[in-house]
Amino acid sequence: DAGVTQSPTHLIKTRGQQVTLRCSPKSGHDTVSWYQQALGQGPQFIFQYYEEEERQRGNFPDRFSGHQFPNYSSELNVNALLLGDSALYLCASSLLGTGTLDYGYTFGSGTRLTVV
Amino acid sequence: AQSVTQPDIHITVSEGASLELRCNYSYGATPYLFWYVQSPGQGLQLLLKYFSGDTLVQGIKGFEAEFKRSQSSFNLRKPSVHWSDAAEYFCAVGAGFQKLVFGTGTRLLVSP
């Protein structure tokens, strides 16, 4: 049973550029959440997608946007990259459709983004 | 606002010794509490979680945690540490609708 798949695993971008990160959720899951983990920090919630809509958003600027596709996969887009955007970006999938609030996350291994 | 504090940035434990990692949370209602482990270059793996009921929770890999409402704590314990337990450990609180708020983590080093 495949877990959460993220691509690419590593990425180097220049300040001011744009980047797209991708996530395929665990089979059977319908919700995707994105987290940013800066070096030496805990993950911070960026946003969550369910039924192709952004359901919740953390304290991140509009430069961070996302999308969820009908097959539940998701993309995270970051525009006008700053040096401070360098981090490990984690995708987590879960099943929200049953209505149970059990935080049954499965995390991917993340995409390491370096902005130079 | 919900928050989690892990006061120990690094902890070194001898192999075979017992372990306790501290976690304090701030949350208005009954919290959903979690411990995750992260090995280098990896994502997060759930060790255990507390929603309600018995305040002593058993998890995977021989870990357990105790919820103490009076102290707003959810400390992680293991009676005998193995070298493979060396990793980063994160405590988290459920902040509504499947959003987690994490602490800054504790790095566990295991000495021979």
mmCIF file of C-alpha atoms in Angstrom:
data_model
loop_
_atom_site.group_PDB
_atom_site.id
_atom_site.type_symbol
_atom_site.label_atom_id
_atom_site.label_comp_id
_atom_site.label_asym_id
_atom_site.label_seq_id
_atom_site.Cartn_x
_atom_site.Cartn_y
_atom_site.Cartn_z
ATOM 1 C CA ASP A 1 0.000 0.000 0.000
ATOM 2 C CA ALA A 2 1.668 3.197 -1.167
ATOM 3 C CA GLY A 3 1.953 5.941 1.371
ATOM 4 C CA VAL A 4 2.234 9.642 0.647
ATOM 5 C CA THR A 5 4.488 10.445 -2.293
ATOM 6 C CA GLN A 6 6.118 13.834 -2.715
ATOM 7 C CA SER A 7 8.120 15.161 -5.624
ATOM 8 C CA PRO A 8 10.740 16.309 -6.151
ATOM 9 C CA THR A 9 12.776 15.255 -3.122
ATOM 10 C CA HIS A 10 15.219 18.138 -3.448
ATOM 11 C CA LEU A 11 15.044 21.446 -5.264
ATOM 12 C CA ILE A 12 17.278 24.494 -5.584
ATOM 13 C CA LYS A 13 15.756 27.775 -6.725
ATOM 14 C CA THR A 14 16.882 31.386 -7.013
ATOM 15 C CA ARG A 15 15.326 34.263 -5.127
ATOM 16 C CA GLY A 16 12.333 35.667 -6.953
ATOM 17 C CA GLN A 17 11.558 32.459 -8.814
ATOM 18 C CA GLN A 18 8.451 30.362 -8.499
ATOM 19 C CA VAL A 19 8.258 26.719 -7.424
ATOM 20 C CA THR A 20 5.672 23.943 -7.538
ATOM 21 C CA LEU A 21 5.770 20.972 -5.202
ATOM 22 C CA ARG A 22 3.618 17.891 -5.687
ATOM 23 C CA CYS A 23 1.944 15.400 -3.401
ATOM 24 C CA SER A 24 0.062 12.168 -3.999
ATOM 25 C CA PRO A 25 -1.941 11.121 -0.948
ATOM 26 C CA LYS A 26 -2.161 7.676 0.561
ATOM 27 C CA SER A 27 -4.663 5.457 -1.181
ATOM 28 C CA GLY A 28 -8.131 6.025 0.286
ATOM 29 C CA HIS A 29 -7.338 9.446 1.715
ATOM 30 C CA ASP A 30 -9.222 12.536 0.534
ATOM 31 C CA THR A 31 -7.542 15.432 2.356
ATOM 32 C CA VAL A 32 -4.100 16.931 1.902
ATOM 33 C CA SER A 33 -2.375 19.265 4.337
ATOM 34 C CA TRP A 34 0.916 21.060 3.760
ATOM 35 C CA TYR A 35 3.470 21.932 6.413
ATOM 36 C CA GLN A 36 6.695 23.944 6.289
ATOM 37 C CA GLN A 37 9.564 22.796 8.486
ATOM 38 C CA ALA A 38 12.430 25.251 8.712
ATOM 39 C CA LEU A 39 15.794 23.994 9.927
ATOM 40 C CA GLY A 40 15.706 23.293 13.649
ATOM 41 C CA GLN A 41 11.980 23.990 13.914
ATOM 42 C CA GLY A 42 8.802 22.007 14.134
ATOM 43 C CA PRO A 43 6.463 21.796 11.157
ATOM 44 C CA GLN A 44 4.132 24.749 10.656
ATOM 45 C CA PHE A 45 0.728 24.396 9.056
ATOM 46 C CA ILE A 46 0.417 26.121 5.670
ATOM 47 C CA PHE A 47 -3.001 25.034 4.436
ATOM 48 C CA GLN A 48 -5.335 22.105 3.917
ATOM 49 C CA TYR A 49 -7.294 20.967 0.880
ATOM 50 C CA TYR A 50 -10.473 18.929 0.846
ATOM 51 C CA GLU A 51 -12.905 18.494 -2.048
ATOM 52 C CA GLU A 52 -10.592 20.619 -4.205
ATOM 53 C CA GLU A 53 -10.991 23.639 -1.932
ATOM 54 C CA GLU A 54 -8.741 25.277 0.616
ATOM 55 C CA ARG A 55 -10.433 24.527 3.928
ATOM 56 C CA GLN A 56 -7.976 25.992 6.408
ATOM 57 C CA ARG A 57 -4.974 28.243 6.169
ATOM 58 C CA GLY A 58 -2.139 28.982 8.542
ATOM 59 C CA ASN A 59 -0.257 32.226 8.944
ATOM 60 C CA PHE A 60 1.438 32.260 5.540
ATOM 61 C CA PRO A 61 1.388 35.017 2.915
ATOM 62 C CA ASP A 62 -0.542 34.839 -0.328
ATOM 63 C CA ARG A 63 2.680 33.909 -2.123
ATOM 64 C CA PHE A 64 1.829 30.410 -0.926
ATOM 65 C CA SER A 65 -1.015 28.858 -2.865
ATOM 66 C CA GLY A 66 -2.213 25.399 -3.622
ATOM 67 C CA HIS A 67 -4.486 23.196 -5.564
ATOM 68 C CA GLN A 68 -6.160 19.830 -5.174
ATOM 69 C CA PHE A 69 -7.102 17.738 -8.158
ATOM 70 C CA PRO A 70 -10.067 15.369 -8.580
ATOM 71 C CA ASN A 71 -7.797 12.405 -7.840
ATOM 72 C CA TYR A 72 -6.988 14.063 -4.463
ATOM 73 C CA SER A 73 -3.383 14.836 -5.363
ATOM 74 C CA SER A 74 -2.199 18.310 -4.531
ATOM 75 C CA GLU A 75 0.291 21.003 -5.484
ATOM 76 C CA LEU A 76 1.913 23.690 -3.392
ATOM 77 C CA ASN A 77 3.035 26.795 -5.274
ATOM 78 C CA VAL A 78 5.298 29.470 -3.889
ATOM 79 C CA ASN A 79 5.834 32.691 -5.840
ATOM 80 C CA ALA A 80 8.568 35.315 -5.501
ATOM 81 C CA LEU A 81 10.785 33.026 -3.454
ATOM 82 C CA LEU A 82 12.677 34.450 -0.503
ATOM 83 C CA LEU A 83 15.734 33.042 1.199
ATOM 84 C CA GLY A 84 13.524 32.401 4.228
ATOM 85 C CA ASP A 85 11.387 29.996 2.223
ATOM 86 C CA SER A 86 14.200 27.455 2.381
ATOM 87 C CA ALA A 87 12.754 24.546 4.317
ATOM 88 C CA LEU A 88 11.475 20.987 4.226
ATOM 89 C CA TYR A 89 7.934 20.978 2.890
ATOM 90 C CA LEU A 90 5.850 18.121 4.201
ATOM 91 C CA CYS A 91 2.614 16.831 2.775
ATOM 92 C CA ALA A 92 0.209 14.899 4.978
ATOM 93 C CA SER A 93 -2.892 13.086 3.840
ATOM 94 C CA SER A 94 -5.890 11.995 5.871
ATOM 95 C CA LEU A 95 -9.459 10.836 5.484
ATOM 96 C CA LEU A 96 -11.957 13.523 6.346
ATOM 97 C CA GLY A 97 -14.892 12.195 4.400
ATOM 98 C CA THR A 98 -16.116 9.963 7.212
ATOM 99 C CA GLY A 99 -16.544 13.012 9.418
ATOM 100 C CA THR A 100 -14.329 11.628 12.142
ATOM 101 C CA LEU A 101 -11.853 14.035 13.622
ATOM 102 C CA ASP A 102 -9.030 11.690 14.419
ATOM 103 C CA TYR A 103 -6.099 13.495 12.818
ATOM 104 C CA GLY A 104 -5.176 10.281 11.068
ATOM 105 C CA TYR A 105 -2.309 11.828 9.163
ATOM 106 C CA THR A 106 0.171 10.000 6.994
ATOM 107 C CA PHE A 107 3.188 12.158 6.233
ATOM 108 C CA GLY A 108 5.352 12.066 3.155
ATOM 109 C CA SER A 109 9.140 12.306 3.340
ATOM 110 C CA GLY A 110 9.063 15.885 2.175
ATOM 111 C CA THR A 111 10.631 18.138 -0.443
ATOM 112 C CA ARG A 112 13.796 19.953 0.601
ATOM 113 C CA LEU A 113 13.676 23.434 -0.980
ATOM 114 C CA THR A 114 16.795 25.565 -0.974
ATOM 115 C CA VAL A 115 16.526 29.174 -2.127
ATOM 116 C CA VAL A 116 19.815 30.819 -3.100
ATOM 117 C CA ALA B 1 -3.990 30.264 20.578
ATOM 118 C CA GLN B 2 -2.798 26.722 20.802
ATOM 119 C CA SER B 3 0.884 26.175 21.478
ATOM 120 C CA VAL B 4 3.294 23.414 22.388
ATOM 121 C CA THR B 5 6.527 23.772 24.329
ATOM 122 C CA GLN B 6 9.313 21.229 24.302
ATOM 123 C CA PRO B 7 11.833 22.676 26.748
ATOM 124 C CA ASP B 8 14.713 20.362 25.879
ATOM 125 C CA ILE B 9 16.405 21.016 22.535
ATOM 126 C CA HIS B 10 18.840 18.114 22.904
ATOM 127 C CA ILE B 11 18.927 15.113 25.210
ATOM 128 C CA THR B 12 21.652 12.491 25.419
ATOM 129 C CA VAL B 13 20.824 9.117 26.923
ATOM 130 C CA SER B 14 22.974 6.032 27.305
ATOM 131 C CA GLU B 15 21.792 2.958 25.478
ATOM 132 C CA GLY B 16 19.661 0.871 27.814
ATOM 133 C CA ALA B 17 18.807 3.791 30.062
ATOM 134 C CA SER B 18 15.309 5.182 30.486
ATOM 135 C CA LEU B 19 14.059 8.221 28.598
ATOM 136 C CA GLU B 20 11.589 10.998 29.291
ATOM 137 C CA LEU B 21 10.905 13.801 26.829
ATOM 138 C CA ARG B 22 8.912 16.730 28.101
ATOM 139 C CA CYS B 23 5.970 18.420 26.424
ATOM 140 C CA ASN B 24 3.695 21.174 27.686
ATOM 141 C CA TYR B 25 0.705 22.420 25.756
ATOM 142 C CA SER B 26 -1.677 25.340 25.799
ATOM 143 C CA TYR B 27 -5.190 24.645 24.595
ATOM 144 C CA GLY B 28 -8.570 25.808 25.812
ATOM 145 C CA ALA B 29 -10.546 22.623 25.444
ATOM 146 C CA THR B 30 -9.765 18.949 25.873
ATOM 147 C CA PRO B 31 -6.682 18.503 23.764
ATOM 148 C CA TYR B 32 -5.860 15.909 21.174
ATOM 149 C CA LEU B 33 -2.163 15.217 21.761
ATOM 150 C CA PHE B 34 0.421 13.455 19.653
ATOM 151 C CA TRP B 35 4.047 12.400 19.608
ATOM 152 C CA TYR B 36 5.843 12.017 16.287
ATOM 153 C CA VAL B 37 9.372 10.865 15.479
ATOM 154 C CA GLN B 38 11.458 12.069 12.545
ATOM 155 C CA SER B 39 14.631 10.394 11.378
ATOM 156 C CA PRO B 40 17.104 12.423 9.283
ATOM 157 C CA GLY B 41 15.739 13.185 5.833
ATOM 158 C CA GLN B 42 12.447 11.498 6.617
ATOM 159 C CA GLY B 43 8.884 12.522 7.229
ATOM 160 C CA LEU B 44 7.056 12.182 10.497
ATOM 161 C CA GLN B 45 5.959 8.877 11.985
ATOM 162 C CA LEU B 46 3.214 8.771 14.615
ATOM 163 C CA LEU B 47 4.341 7.174 17.871
ATOM 164 C CA LEU B 48 1.137 7.583 19.843
ATOM 165 C CA LYS B 49 -1.864 9.821 20.398
ATOM 166 C CA TYR B 50 -4.233 10.775 23.189
ATOM 167 C CA PHE B 51 -7.847 11.761 22.631
ATOM 168 C CA SER B 52 -9.623 10.782 25.850
ATOM 169 C CA GLY B 53 -9.903 8.021 28.421
ATOM 170 C CA ASP B 54 -6.916 6.370 30.042
ATOM 171 C CA THR B 55 -4.276 9.012 30.603
ATOM 172 C CA LEU B 56 -1.435 6.553 30.021
ATOM 173 C CA VAL B 57 -1.141 5.864 26.315
ATOM 174 C CA GLN B 58 0.876 3.076 24.753
ATOM 175 C CA GLY B 59 2.471 3.555 21.380
ATOM 176 C CA ILE B 60 4.741 1.852 18.911
ATOM 177 C CA LYS B 61 8.394 0.933 19.469
ATOM 178 C CA GLY B 62 7.876 0.571 23.235
ATOM 179 C CA PHE B 63 7.007 4.234 23.850
ATOM 180 C CA GLU B 64 4.332 5.485 26.202
ATOM 181 C CA ALA B 65 3.072 8.911 27.223
ATOM 182 C CA GLU B 66 1.101 10.221 30.165
ATOM 183 C CA PHE B 67 -1.451 13.018 29.920
ATOM 184 C CA LYS B 68 -1.589 15.218 33.011
ATOM 185 C CA ARG B 69 -4.287 17.846 32.707
ATOM 186 C CA SER B 70 -3.299 19.634 35.929
ATOM 187 C CA GLN B 71 0.206 20.181 34.567
ATOM 188 C CA SER B 72 -0.785 20.648 30.903
ATOM 189 C CA SER B 73 1.805 18.031 30.081
ATOM 190 C CA PHE B 74 2.113 15.022 27.819
ATOM 191 C CA ASN B 75 5.558 13.562 28.455
ATOM 192 C CA LEU B 76 6.950 10.716 26.377
ATOM 193 C CA ARG B 77 8.741 7.831 28.077
ATOM 194 C CA LYS B 78 10.626 4.680 27.203
ATOM 195 C CA PRO B 79 12.073 2.314 29.818
ATOM 196 C CA SER B 80 15.124 1.249 27.801
ATOM 197 C CA VAL B 81 16.501 3.224 24.879
ATOM 198 C CA HIS B 82 18.026 1.560 21.818
ATOM 199 C CA TRP B 83 20.577 3.164 19.505
ATOM 200 C CA SER B 84 17.950 3.146 16.749
ATOM 201 C CA ASP B 85 15.802 5.549 18.809
ATOM 202 C CA ALA B 86 18.172 8.417 18.004
ATOM 203 C CA ALA B 87 16.013 10.904 16.094
ATOM 204 C CA GLU B 88 14.023 14.123 16.459
ATOM 205 C CA TYR B 89 10.836 13.902 18.509
ATOM 206 C CA PHE B 90 7.923 16.286 18.119
ATOM 207 C CA CYS B 91 4.954 16.815 20.371
ATOM 208 C CA ALA B 92 1.823 18.237 18.759
ATOM 209 C CA VAL B 93 -1.669 19.347 19.693
ATOM 210 C CA GLY B 94 -4.718 19.114 17.474
ATOM 211 C CA ALA B 95 -5.893 22.638 16.776
ATOM 212 C CA GLY B 96 -9.202 21.869 15.171
ATOM 213 C CA PHE B 97 -10.293 20.309 11.923
ATOM 214 C CA GLN B 98 -7.204 18.185 11.504
ATOM 215 C CA LYS B 99 -4.682 20.981 11.861
ATOM 216 C CA LEU B 100 -1.705 20.202 14.091
ATOM 217 C CA VAL B 101 0.435 22.649 16.057
ATOM 218 C CA PHE B 102 3.906 21.247 16.703
ATOM 219 C CA GLY B 103 6.568 21.994 19.243
ATOM 220 C CA THR B 104 10.105 22.811 18.181
ATOM 221 C CA GLY B 105 11.273 19.270 18.777
ATOM 222 C CA THR B 106 13.805 17.465 20.958
ATOM 223 C CA ARG B 107 16.807 15.788 19.385
ATOM 224 C CA LEU B 108 17.632 12.513 21.092
ATOM 225 C CA LEU B 109 21.211 11.310 21.010
ATOM 226 C CA VAL B 110 22.001 7.789 22.233
ATOM 227 C CA SER B 111 25.474 7.115 23.559
ATOM 228 C CA PRO B 112 27.000 3.609 23.615
#
